[in-house]
Amino acid sequence: MNWQNTFDTTVHEGIFALLILQVLSEGDKDRQELHREIGVRTDGVFCRTNSLLQTLRELLLRKWITSYVIPIDETHRQTIYRIEDSGKDYLQYGRIHLKNVTTALRLFFDWEAPPKKLDEKSPLS
């Protein structure tokens, strides 16, 4: 199963950040809200908790998102995540190129008829 884990990790690293950024572009969220929203919208495909924490850390390090803490009660606090302008730029770029990649994969694997035209040339070509 090592090759399966390698494939899953590669897909998660590339796409999961975009999913998180997309949800945050719709409003600030805590970790549980992110997890739930991504899980529901991807029908459970992208909802591993450890992946979420790891990717959030990476996004924070890249300064694509920031976080702030709000008190829940006297002993509990909640971390809220917010997308930054640099994260919005990455999301916009990623959405265009991910669309082109998925279109190309559909063509390559013969999943459906070819589209009329790609939006913009992908950097992967």
Short mmCIF file of C-alpha atoms in Angstrom, two decimals:
data_model
loop_
_atom_site.label_atom_id
_atom_site.label_comp_id
_atom_site.label_asym_id
_atom_site.label_seq_id
_atom_site.Cartn_x
_atom_site.Cartn_y
_atom_site.Cartn_z
CA MET A 1 0.00 0.00 0.00
CA ASN A 2 3.00 2.35 0.03
CA TRP A 3 2.39 3.44 -3.58
CA GLN A 4 -1.25 4.21 -2.69
CA ASN A 5 -0.15 6.44 0.17
CA THR A 6 2.31 8.19 -2.12
CA PHE A 7 -0.43 8.92 -4.67
CA ASP A 8 -2.88 10.11 -1.99
CA THR A 9 -0.27 12.38 -0.39
CA THR A 10 0.65 13.94 -3.73
CA VAL A 11 -2.97 14.68 -4.57
CA HIS A 12 -3.71 16.04 -1.09
CA GLU A 13 -0.69 18.34 -1.05
CA GLY A 14 -1.62 19.94 -4.34
CA ILE A 15 -5.38 20.19 -4.03
CA PHE A 16 -6.13 20.37 -0.31
CA ALA A 17 -4.58 23.81 0.07
CA LEU A 18 -6.84 25.10 -2.70
CA LEU A 19 -9.91 23.62 -0.99
CA ILE A 20 -9.01 25.30 2.30
CA LEU A 21 -8.34 28.62 0.58
CA GLN A 22 -11.65 28.39 -1.30
CA VAL A 23 -13.62 27.85 1.91
CA LEU A 24 -11.76 30.68 3.65
CA SER A 25 -12.42 32.98 0.69
CA GLU A 26 -16.09 32.60 1.62
CA GLY A 27 -15.47 33.74 5.20
CA ASP A 28 -13.31 33.19 8.30
CA LYS A 29 -13.64 29.69 9.77
CA ASP A 30 -12.33 27.60 12.64
CA ARG A 31 -10.73 24.20 12.08
CA GLN A 32 -13.93 22.24 12.69
CA GLU A 33 -15.90 24.40 10.26
CA LEU A 34 -13.20 23.93 7.61
CA HIS A 35 -13.15 20.18 8.17
CA ARG A 36 -16.94 19.90 7.98
CA GLU A 37 -17.32 22.14 4.93
CA ILE A 38 -14.60 20.40 2.93
CA GLY A 39 -15.91 16.99 3.95
CA VAL A 40 -19.45 17.80 2.87
CA ARG A 41 -18.51 19.52 -0.39
CA THR A 42 -16.14 16.73 -1.45
CA ASP A 43 -18.44 13.92 -0.28
CA GLY A 44 -15.86 12.88 2.32
CA VAL A 45 -12.93 12.49 -0.09
CA PHE A 46 -10.93 15.32 1.52
CA CYS A 47 -11.64 15.15 5.24
CA ARG A 48 -8.63 13.63 7.03
CA THR A 49 -8.05 15.70 10.17
CA ASN A 50 -4.27 15.24 10.21
CA SER A 51 -4.09 16.54 6.62
CA LEU A 52 -6.04 19.62 7.61
CA LEU A 53 -3.73 20.50 10.50
CA GLN A 54 -0.59 19.94 8.43
CA THR A 55 -1.89 21.99 5.51
CA LEU A 56 -3.07 24.83 7.78
CA ARG A 57 0.46 25.02 9.24
CA GLU A 58 1.95 25.18 5.74
CA LEU A 59 -0.49 27.89 4.66
CA LEU A 60 0.34 29.91 7.79
CA LEU A 61 4.07 29.58 7.10
CA ARG A 62 3.58 30.79 3.53
CA LYS A 63 1.50 33.69 4.91
CA TRP A 64 -1.41 32.79 2.62
CA ILE A 65 -3.63 32.67 5.70
CA THR A 66 -3.49 34.15 9.18
CA SER A 67 -5.17 33.12 12.39
CA TYR A 68 -6.57 34.81 15.44
CA VAL A 69 -7.88 33.44 18.72
CA ILE A 70 -11.24 34.19 20.30
CA PRO A 71 -12.25 33.20 23.82
CA ILE A 72 -15.07 30.67 24.12
CA ASP A 73 -15.26 30.79 27.90
CA GLU A 74 -12.81 31.28 30.78
CA THR A 75 -10.73 28.22 29.90
CA HIS A 76 -11.32 27.57 26.20
CA ARG A 77 -10.22 29.46 23.13
CA GLN A 78 -10.86 28.93 19.46
CA THR A 79 -8.49 29.59 16.57
CA ILE A 80 -10.08 31.23 13.54
CA TYR A 81 -8.40 31.24 10.13
CA ARG A 82 -8.58 34.00 7.53
CA ILE A 83 -7.33 34.11 3.93
CA GLU A 84 -4.88 36.88 3.05
CA ASP A 85 -4.40 38.65 -0.29
CA SER A 86 -1.47 36.40 -1.19
CA GLY A 87 -3.69 33.38 -0.53
CA LYS A 88 -6.40 34.86 -2.75
CA ASP A 89 -3.84 35.32 -5.53
CA TYR A 90 -2.68 31.71 -5.16
CA LEU A 91 -6.28 30.47 -5.14
CA GLN A 92 -7.15 32.39 -8.30
CA TYR A 93 -4.05 31.08 -10.09
CA GLY A 94 -4.61 27.53 -8.82
CA ARG A 95 -8.27 27.44 -9.87
CA ILE A 96 -7.41 28.36 -13.47
CA HIS A 97 -4.64 25.82 -13.79
CA LEU A 98 -6.43 23.07 -11.89
CA LYS A 99 -9.34 23.44 -14.30
CA ASN A 100 -6.93 23.03 -17.22
CA VAL A 101 -5.27 20.02 -15.60
CA THR A 102 -8.58 18.27 -14.92
CA THR A 103 -9.72 18.99 -18.47
CA ALA A 104 -6.49 17.54 -19.84
CA LEU A 105 -6.83 14.46 -17.61
CA ARG A 106 -10.38 13.90 -18.85
CA LEU A 107 -9.09 14.03 -22.42
CA PHE A 108 -6.12 11.80 -21.67
CA PHE A 109 -8.10 9.11 -19.85
CA ASP A 110 -11.07 9.48 -22.23
CA TRP A 111 -13.48 10.34 -19.42
CA GLU A 112 -15.56 12.66 -21.61
CA ALA A 113 -15.64 14.55 -24.89
CA PRO A 114 -13.05 17.29 -25.40
CA PRO A 115 -13.95 20.85 -24.38
CA LYS A 116 -14.17 23.70 -26.83
CA LYS A 117 -11.03 25.40 -25.49
CA LEU A 118 -8.86 25.72 -22.38
CA ASP A 119 -8.92 29.02 -20.47
CA GLU A 120 -5.20 29.59 -20.38
CA LYS A 121 -2.10 27.50 -21.01
CA SER A 122 -1.14 25.53 -17.92
CA PRO A 123 2.35 25.94 -16.44
CA LEU A 124 2.55 22.15 -16.31
CA SER A 125 2.71 21.88 -20.10
#
